[in-house]
mmCIF file of C-alpha atoms in Angstrom:
data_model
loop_
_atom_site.group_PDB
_atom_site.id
_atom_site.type_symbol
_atom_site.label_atom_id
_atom_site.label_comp_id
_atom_site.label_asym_id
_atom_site.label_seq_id
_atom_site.Cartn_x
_atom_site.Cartn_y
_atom_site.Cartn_z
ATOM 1 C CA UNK S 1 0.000 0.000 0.000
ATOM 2 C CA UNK S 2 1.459 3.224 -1.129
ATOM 3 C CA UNK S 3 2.172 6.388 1.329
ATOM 4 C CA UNK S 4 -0.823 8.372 0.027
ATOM 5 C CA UNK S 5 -3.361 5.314 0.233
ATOM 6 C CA UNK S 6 -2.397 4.719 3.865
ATOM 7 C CA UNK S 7 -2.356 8.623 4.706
ATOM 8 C CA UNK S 8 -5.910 8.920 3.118
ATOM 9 C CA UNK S 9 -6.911 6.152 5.219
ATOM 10 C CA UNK S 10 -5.895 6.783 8.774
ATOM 11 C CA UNK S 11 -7.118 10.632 7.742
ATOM 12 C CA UNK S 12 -3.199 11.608 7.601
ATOM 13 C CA UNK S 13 -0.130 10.934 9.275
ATOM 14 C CA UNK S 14 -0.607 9.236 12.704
ATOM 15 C CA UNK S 15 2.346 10.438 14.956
ATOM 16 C CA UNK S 16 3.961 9.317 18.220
ATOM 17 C CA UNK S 17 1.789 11.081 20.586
ATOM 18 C CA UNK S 18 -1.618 10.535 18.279
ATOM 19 C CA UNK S 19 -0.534 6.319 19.407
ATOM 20 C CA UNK S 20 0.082 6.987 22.703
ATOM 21 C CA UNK S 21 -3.353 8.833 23.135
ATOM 22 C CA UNK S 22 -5.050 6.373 21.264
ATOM 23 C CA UNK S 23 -3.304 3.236 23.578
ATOM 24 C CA UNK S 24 -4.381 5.610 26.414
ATOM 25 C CA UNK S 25 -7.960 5.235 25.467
ATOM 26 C CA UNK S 26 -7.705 1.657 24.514
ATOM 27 C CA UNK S 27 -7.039 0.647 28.668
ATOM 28 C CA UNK S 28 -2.445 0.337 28.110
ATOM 29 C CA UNK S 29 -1.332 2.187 31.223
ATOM 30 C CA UNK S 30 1.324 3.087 33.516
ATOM 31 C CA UNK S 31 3.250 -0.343 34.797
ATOM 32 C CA UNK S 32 1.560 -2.837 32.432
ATOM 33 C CA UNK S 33 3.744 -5.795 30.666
ATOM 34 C CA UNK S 34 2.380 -5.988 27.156
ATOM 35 C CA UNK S 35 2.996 -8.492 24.765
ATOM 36 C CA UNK S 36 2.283 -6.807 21.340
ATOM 37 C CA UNK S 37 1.514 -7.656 17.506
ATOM 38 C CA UNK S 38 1.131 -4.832 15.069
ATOM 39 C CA UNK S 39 0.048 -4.666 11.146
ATOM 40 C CA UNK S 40 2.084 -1.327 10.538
ATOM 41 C CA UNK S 41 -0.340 -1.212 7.238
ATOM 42 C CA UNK S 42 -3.359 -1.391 9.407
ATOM 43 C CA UNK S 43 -2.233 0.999 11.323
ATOM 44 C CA UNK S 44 -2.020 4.076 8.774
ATOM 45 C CA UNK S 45 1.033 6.059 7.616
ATOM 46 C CA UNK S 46 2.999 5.989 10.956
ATOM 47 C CA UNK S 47 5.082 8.573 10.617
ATOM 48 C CA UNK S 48 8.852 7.171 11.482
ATOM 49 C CA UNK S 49 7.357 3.345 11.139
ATOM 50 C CA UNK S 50 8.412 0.929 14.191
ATOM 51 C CA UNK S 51 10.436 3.542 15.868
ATOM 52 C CA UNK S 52 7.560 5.787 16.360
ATOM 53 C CA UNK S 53 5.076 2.606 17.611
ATOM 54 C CA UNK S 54 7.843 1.347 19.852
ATOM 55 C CA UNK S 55 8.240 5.145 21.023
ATOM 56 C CA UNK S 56 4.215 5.517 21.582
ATOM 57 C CA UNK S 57 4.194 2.558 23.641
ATOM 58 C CA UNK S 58 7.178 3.073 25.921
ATOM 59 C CA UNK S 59 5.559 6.520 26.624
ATOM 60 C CA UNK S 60 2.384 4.857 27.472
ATOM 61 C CA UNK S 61 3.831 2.556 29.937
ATOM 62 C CA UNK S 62 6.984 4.321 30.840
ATOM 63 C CA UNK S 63 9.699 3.005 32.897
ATOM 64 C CA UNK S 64 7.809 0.560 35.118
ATOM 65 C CA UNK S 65 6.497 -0.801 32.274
ATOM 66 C CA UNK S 66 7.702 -3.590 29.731
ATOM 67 C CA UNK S 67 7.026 -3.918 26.295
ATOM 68 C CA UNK S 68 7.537 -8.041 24.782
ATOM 69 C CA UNK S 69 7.481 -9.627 21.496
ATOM 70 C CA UNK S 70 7.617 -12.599 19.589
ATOM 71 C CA UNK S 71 10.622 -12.886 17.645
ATOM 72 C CA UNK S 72 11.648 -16.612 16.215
ATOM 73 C CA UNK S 73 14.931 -16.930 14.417
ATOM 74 C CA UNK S 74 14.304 -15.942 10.509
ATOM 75 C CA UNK S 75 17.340 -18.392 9.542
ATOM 76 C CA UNK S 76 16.593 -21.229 11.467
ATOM 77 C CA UNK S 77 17.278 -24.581 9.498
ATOM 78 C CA UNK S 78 13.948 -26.309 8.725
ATOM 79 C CA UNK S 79 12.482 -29.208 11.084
ATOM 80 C CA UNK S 80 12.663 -31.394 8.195
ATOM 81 C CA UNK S 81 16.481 -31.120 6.861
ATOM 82 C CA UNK S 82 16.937 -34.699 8.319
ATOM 83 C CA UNK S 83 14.927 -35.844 5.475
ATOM 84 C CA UNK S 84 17.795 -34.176 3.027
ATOM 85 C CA UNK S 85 20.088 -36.681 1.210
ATOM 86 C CA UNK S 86 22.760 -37.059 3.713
ATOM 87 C CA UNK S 87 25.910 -34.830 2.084
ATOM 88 C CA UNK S 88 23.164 -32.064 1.924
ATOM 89 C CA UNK S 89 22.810 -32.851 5.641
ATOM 90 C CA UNK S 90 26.357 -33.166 5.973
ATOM 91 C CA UNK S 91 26.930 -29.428 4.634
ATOM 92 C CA UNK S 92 24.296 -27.756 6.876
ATOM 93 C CA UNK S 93 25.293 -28.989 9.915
ATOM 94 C CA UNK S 94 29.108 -28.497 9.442
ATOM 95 C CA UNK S 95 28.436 -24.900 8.531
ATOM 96 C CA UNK S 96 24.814 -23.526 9.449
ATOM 97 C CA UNK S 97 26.123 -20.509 11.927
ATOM 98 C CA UNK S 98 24.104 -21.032 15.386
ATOM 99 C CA UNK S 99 21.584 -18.960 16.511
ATOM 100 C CA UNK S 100 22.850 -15.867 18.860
ATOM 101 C CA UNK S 101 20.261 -13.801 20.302
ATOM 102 C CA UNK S 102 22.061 -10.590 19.290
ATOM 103 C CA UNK S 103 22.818 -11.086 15.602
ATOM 104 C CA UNK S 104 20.119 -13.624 14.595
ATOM 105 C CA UNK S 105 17.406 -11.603 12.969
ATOM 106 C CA UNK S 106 13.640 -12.244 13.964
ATOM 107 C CA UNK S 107 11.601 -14.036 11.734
ATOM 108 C CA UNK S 108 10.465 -11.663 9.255
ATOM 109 C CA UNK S 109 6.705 -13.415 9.021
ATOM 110 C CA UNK S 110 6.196 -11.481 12.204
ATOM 111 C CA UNK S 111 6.510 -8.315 10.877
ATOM 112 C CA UNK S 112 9.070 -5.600 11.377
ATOM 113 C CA UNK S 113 8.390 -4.733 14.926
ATOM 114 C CA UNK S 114 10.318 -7.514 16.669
ATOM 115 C CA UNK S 115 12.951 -7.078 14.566
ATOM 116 C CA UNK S 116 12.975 -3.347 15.102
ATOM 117 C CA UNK S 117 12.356 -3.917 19.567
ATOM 118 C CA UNK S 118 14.935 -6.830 20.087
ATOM 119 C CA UNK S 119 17.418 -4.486 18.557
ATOM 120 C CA UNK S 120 17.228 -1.652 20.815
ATOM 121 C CA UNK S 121 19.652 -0.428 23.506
ATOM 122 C CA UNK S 122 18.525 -2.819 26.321
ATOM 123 C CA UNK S 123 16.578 -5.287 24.962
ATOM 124 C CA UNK S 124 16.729 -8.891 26.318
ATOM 125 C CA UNK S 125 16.343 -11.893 23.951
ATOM 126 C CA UNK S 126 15.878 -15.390 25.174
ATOM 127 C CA UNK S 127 17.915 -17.796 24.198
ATOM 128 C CA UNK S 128 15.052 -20.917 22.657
ATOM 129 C CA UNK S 129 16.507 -20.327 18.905
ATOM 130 C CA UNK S 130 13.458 -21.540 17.514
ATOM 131 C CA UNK S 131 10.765 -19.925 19.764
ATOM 132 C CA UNK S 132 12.658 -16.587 20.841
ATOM 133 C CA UNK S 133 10.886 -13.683 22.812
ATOM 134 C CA UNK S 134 12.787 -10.254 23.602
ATOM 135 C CA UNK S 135 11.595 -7.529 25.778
ATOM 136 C CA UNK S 136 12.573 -4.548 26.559
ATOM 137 C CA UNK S 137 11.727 -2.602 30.172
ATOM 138 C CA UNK S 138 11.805 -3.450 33.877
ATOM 139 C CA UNK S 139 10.588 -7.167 33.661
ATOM 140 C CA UNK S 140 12.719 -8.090 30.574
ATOM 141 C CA UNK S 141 15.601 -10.043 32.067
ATOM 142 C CA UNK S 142 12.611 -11.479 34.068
ATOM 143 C CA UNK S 143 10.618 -12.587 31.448
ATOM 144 C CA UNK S 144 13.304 -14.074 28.927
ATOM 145 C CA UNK S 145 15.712 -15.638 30.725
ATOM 146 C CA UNK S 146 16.432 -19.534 31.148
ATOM 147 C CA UNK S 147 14.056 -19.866 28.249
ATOM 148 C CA UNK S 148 13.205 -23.823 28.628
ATOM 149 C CA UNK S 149 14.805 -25.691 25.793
ATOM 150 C CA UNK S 150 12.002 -27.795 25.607
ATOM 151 C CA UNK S 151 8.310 -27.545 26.062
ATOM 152 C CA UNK S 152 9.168 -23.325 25.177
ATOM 153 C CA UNK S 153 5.966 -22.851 25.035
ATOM 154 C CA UNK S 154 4.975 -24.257 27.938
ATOM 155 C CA UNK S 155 5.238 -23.529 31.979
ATOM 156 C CA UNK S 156 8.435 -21.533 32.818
ATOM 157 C CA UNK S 157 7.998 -19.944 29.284
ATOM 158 C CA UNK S 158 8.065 -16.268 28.739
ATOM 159 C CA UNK S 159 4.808 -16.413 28.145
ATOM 160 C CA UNK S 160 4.247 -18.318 31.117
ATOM 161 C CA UNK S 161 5.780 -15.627 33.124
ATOM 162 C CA UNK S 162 3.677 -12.586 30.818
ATOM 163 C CA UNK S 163 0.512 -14.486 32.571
ATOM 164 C CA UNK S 164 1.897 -14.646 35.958
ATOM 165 C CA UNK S 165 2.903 -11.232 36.343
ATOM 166 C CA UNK S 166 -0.305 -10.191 35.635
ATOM 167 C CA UNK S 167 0.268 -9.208 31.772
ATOM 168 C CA UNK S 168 -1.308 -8.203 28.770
ATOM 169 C CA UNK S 169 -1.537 -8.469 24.818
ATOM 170 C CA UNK S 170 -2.610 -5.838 22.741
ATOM 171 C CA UNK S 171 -3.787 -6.387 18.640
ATOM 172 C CA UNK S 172 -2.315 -3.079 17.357
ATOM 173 C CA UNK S 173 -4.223 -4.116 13.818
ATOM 174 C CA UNK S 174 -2.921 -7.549 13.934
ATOM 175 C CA UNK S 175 -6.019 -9.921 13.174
ATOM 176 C CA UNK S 176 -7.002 -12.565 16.223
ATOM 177 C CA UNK S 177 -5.201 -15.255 14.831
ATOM 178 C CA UNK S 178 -1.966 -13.212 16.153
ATOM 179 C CA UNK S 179 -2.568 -14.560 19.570
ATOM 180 C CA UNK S 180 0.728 -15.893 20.279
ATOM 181 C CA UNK S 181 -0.383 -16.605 23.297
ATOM 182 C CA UNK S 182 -2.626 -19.325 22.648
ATOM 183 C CA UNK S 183 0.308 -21.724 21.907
ATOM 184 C CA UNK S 184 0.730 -21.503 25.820
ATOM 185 C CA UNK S 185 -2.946 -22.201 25.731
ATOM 186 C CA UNK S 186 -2.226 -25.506 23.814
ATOM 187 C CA UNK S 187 0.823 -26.236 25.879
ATOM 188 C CA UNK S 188 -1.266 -26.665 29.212
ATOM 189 C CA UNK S 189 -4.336 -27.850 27.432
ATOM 190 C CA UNK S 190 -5.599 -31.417 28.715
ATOM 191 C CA UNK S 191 -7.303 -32.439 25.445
ATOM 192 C CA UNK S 192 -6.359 -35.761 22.687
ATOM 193 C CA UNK S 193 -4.339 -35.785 19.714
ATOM 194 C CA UNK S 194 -1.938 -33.118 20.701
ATOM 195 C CA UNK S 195 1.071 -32.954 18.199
ATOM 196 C CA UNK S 196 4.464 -31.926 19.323
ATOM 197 C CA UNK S 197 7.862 -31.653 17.293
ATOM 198 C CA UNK S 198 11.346 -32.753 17.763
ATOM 199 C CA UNK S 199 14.050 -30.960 15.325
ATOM 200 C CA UNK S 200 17.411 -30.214 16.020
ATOM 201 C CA UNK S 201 18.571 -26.581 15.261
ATOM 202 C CA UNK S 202 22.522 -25.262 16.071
ATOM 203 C CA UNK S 203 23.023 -22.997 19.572
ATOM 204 C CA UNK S 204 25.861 -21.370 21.343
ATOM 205 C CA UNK S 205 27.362 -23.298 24.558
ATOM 206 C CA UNK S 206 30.084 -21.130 25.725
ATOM 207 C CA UNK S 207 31.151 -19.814 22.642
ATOM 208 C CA UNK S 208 31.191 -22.843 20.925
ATOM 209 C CA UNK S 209 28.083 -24.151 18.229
ATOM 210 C CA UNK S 210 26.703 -27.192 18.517
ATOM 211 C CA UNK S 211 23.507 -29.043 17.176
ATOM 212 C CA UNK S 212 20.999 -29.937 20.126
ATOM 213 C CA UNK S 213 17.516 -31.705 19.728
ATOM 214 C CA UNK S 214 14.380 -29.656 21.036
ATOM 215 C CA UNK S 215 11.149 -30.787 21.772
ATOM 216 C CA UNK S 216 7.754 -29.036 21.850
ATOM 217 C CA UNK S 217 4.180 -28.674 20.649
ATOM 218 C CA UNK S 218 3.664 -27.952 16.846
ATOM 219 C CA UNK S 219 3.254 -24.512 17.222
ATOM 220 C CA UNK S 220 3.534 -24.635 13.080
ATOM 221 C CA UNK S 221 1.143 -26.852 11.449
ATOM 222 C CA UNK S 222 -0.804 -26.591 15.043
ATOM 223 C CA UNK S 223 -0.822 -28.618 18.207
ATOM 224 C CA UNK S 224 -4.587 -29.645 17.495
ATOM 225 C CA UNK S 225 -6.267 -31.038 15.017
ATOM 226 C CA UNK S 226 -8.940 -28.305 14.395
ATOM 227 C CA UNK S 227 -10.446 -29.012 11.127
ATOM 228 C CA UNK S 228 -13.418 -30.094 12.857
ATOM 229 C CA UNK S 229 -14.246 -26.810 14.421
ATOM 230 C CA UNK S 230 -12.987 -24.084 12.102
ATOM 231 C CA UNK S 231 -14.098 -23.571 8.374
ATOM 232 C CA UNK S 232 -11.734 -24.362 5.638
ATOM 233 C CA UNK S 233 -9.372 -20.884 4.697
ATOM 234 C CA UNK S 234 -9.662 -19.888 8.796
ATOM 235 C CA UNK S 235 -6.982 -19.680 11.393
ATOM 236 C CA UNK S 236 -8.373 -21.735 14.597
ATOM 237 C CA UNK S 237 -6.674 -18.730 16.740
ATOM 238 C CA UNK S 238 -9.143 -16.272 14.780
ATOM 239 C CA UNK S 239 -12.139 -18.210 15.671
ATOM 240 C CA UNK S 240 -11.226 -18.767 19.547
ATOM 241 C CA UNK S 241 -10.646 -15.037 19.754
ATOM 242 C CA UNK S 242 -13.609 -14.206 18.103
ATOM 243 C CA UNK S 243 -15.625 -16.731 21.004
ATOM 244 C CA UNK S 244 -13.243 -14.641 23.888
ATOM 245 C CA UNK S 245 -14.847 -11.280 22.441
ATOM 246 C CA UNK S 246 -18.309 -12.273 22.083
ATOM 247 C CA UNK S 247 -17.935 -13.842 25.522
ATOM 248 C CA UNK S 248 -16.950 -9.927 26.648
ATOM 249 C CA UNK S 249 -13.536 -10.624 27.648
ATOM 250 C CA UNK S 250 -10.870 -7.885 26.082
ATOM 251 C CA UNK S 251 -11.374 -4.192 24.834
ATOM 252 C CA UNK S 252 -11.360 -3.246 21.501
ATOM 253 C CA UNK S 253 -10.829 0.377 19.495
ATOM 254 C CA UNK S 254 -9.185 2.101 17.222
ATOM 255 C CA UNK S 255 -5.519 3.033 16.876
ATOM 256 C CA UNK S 256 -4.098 5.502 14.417
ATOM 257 C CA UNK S 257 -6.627 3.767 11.836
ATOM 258 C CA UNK S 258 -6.322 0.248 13.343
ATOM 259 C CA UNK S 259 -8.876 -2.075 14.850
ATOM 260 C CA UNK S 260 -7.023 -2.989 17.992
ATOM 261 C CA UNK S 261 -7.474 -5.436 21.083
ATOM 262 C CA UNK S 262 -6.230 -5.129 24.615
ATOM 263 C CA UNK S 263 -6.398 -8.563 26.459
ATOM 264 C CA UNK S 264 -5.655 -10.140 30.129
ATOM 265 C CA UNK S 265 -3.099 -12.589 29.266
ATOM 266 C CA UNK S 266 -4.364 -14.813 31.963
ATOM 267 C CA UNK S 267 -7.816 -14.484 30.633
ATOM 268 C CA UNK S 268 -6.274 -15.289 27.150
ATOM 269 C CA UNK S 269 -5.046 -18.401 28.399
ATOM 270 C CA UNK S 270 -7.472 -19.618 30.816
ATOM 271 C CA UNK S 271 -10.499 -19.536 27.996
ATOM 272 C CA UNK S 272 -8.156 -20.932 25.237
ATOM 273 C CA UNK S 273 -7.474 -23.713 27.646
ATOM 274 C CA UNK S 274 -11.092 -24.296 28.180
ATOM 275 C CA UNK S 275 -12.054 -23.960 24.546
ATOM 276 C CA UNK S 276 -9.715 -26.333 23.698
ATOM 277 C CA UNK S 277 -10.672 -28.696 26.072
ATOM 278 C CA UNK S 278 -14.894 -28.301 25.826
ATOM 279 C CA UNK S 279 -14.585 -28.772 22.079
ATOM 280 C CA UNK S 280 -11.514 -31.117 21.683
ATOM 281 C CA UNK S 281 -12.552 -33.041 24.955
ATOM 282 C CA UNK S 282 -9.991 -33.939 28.035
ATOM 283 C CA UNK S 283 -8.074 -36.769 27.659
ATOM 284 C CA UNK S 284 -9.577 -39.823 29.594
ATOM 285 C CA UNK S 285 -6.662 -42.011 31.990
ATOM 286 C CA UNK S 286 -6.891 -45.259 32.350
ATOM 287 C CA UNK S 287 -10.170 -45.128 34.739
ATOM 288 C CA UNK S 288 -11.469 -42.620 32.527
#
C-alpha cells in the first residue's frame, strides 16, 4: 500500500503522541507488561514506522512498564532437513552458523516490529533459537531468561511468566489469529491428539556451536487437530478469539486507523485452555 493510500486512510499521518493517546484510550497504562503484535499497514502512515510505535508505547507505559514480542529466528534450518540426502545434511550442519540472540534476525513473518524492539539499547532476547521472545523494560531479564529448551511454550515460558505477572496483549491491527499466546494455551491444554515436534537446530554453549535436539508442541502446522471446528481458509486462533470477544472478555478500538485489542493474558489463556478442552474433549486415563 502506497504512502498516500495509507495517509488517506488513517485521515493523515498518525504520529507518536496521536498512538500513545489512542493506547491511552484503549485501557495500556502506567506499569503494564504488554505483549504486542502490530500490522504497521493497518495501522495508517505511521510517521517514522516501528520507531515511532515502539516510542508511543514506551511513553504509554513508561519506565515501570515492559514492552515483549515474539521474535523466532528468521534463519533457522527447517524441522525437516533430516529428510535431506545425507551430504546435503552433511553441509548444513558443518556450517549452518548457530543462533545468537544478538545477531540472529527475527523471523520476518512477524513483521518488522520484533525485529525493530529486540534491537534496541537494552533489549533482552531469550535464548530458545526456535521460539525466541525479547523484551525490553523493567521485567525483561525477568521474562526471557532460562528460556526452557524444551516444552518453550509451555510452563516456565516467557509467556508463562507474561501471565503470571499479571500481563497483557494488545492487537495493534494484527487480526485474532496473532494470539501468540494461545500456543501456551495448547501447551497446558488437557485435550487428545496433541502434536508436538522434535528438530534439532545449532546454539551457542560457551562460545562454541553445537547441534541440540528440542522438543515441543507444533506450534507450526498446530498442536490440534482443528479441522473439525474451524471452516476451511480460517486460522483456529481467529475463531477462539472471536468466542473470547463475544464472551466480553478484552477491549477493543481504534488506533491511528487500526482495529485494535487489549487482552488479560491470563484471561487469554485460561479460555483458550477451556475452549480447547470443551470442544476437543480432556483426555480420559486409564479409569477414565
Amino acid at each position: 500500500m502506497d504512502e498516500l493510500a495509507l495517509l488517506k486512510r488513517s485521515d493523515g499521518p498518525v504520529t507518536r503522541t496521536r498512538l500513545a493517546r489512542d493506547l491511552t484510550a484503549l485501557g495500556l497504562g502506567d506499569g503494564d507488561t504488554v505483549m504486542f503484535h502490530t500490522r504497521m499497514s493497518a495501522v495508517g502512515y505511521v510517521a517514522g514506522g516501528p520507531e515511532t510505535v515502539i516510542g508511543a508505547l514506551r511513553d504509554v507505559v513508561g519506565e515501570r512498564g515492559t514492552l515483549m514480542v515474539t521474535c523466532g529466528w528468521n534463519d533457522a534450518p527447517p524441522y525437516d532437513f533430516t529428510d535431506w540426502p545425507q551430504t546435503w545434511q552433511d553441509a548444513l550442519r558443518a556450517e549452518h552458523p548457530a543462533y545468537d540472540p544478538v545477531l540472529s534476525e527475527a523471523d520476518h513473518n512477524n513483521g518488522r516490529l520484533p525485529e525493530a524492539l529486540r534491537r534496541r539499547p537494552g533489549a533482552v532476547r531469550s535464548r530458545h533459537p526456535d521460539a525466541s521472545f525479547a523484551a525490553l523494560g523493567a521485567a525483561a531479564t525477568a521474562l526471557t531468561a532460562d528460556h526452557p529448551w524444551d516444552d518453550p511454550h509451555g510452563p516456565d515460558s516467557p509467556l508463562a511468566r507474561l501471565v503470571a505477572m499479571g500481563g497483557r496483549v494488545l492487537l495493534l491491527g494484527a487480526p485474532l489469529e496473532a494470539l501468540t499466546l494461545l500456543h501456551h494455551a495448547e501447551a497446558l491444554a488437557d485435550a487428545p491428539g496433541k502434536r508436538f515436534v522434535d528438530y534439532e537446530q545449532p546454539i551457542l554453549v560457551d562460545g562454541e556451536r553445537v547441534w541440540r535436539r528440542f522438543h515441543d508442541i507444533d506450534s507450526e502446522d498446530g498442536a490440534f487437530d482443528y479441522s473439525a471446528l474451524v471452516p476451511e481458509g480460517t486460522e483456529a486462533f481467529e475463531i477462539i478469539g472471536r468466542d473470547m470477544r463475544a464472551a466480553g472478555i478484552g477491549r477493543r478500538g481504534t488506533v491511528g486507523a487500526a482495529d485494535s485489542h487489549l487482552f488479560e493474558a491470563r484471561d487469554v489463556v485460561d479460555f483458550g485452555v477451556a475452549w480447547m478442552e470443551e470442544k476437543l474433549g480432556r483426555e480420559r486415563g486409564p479409569g477414565g
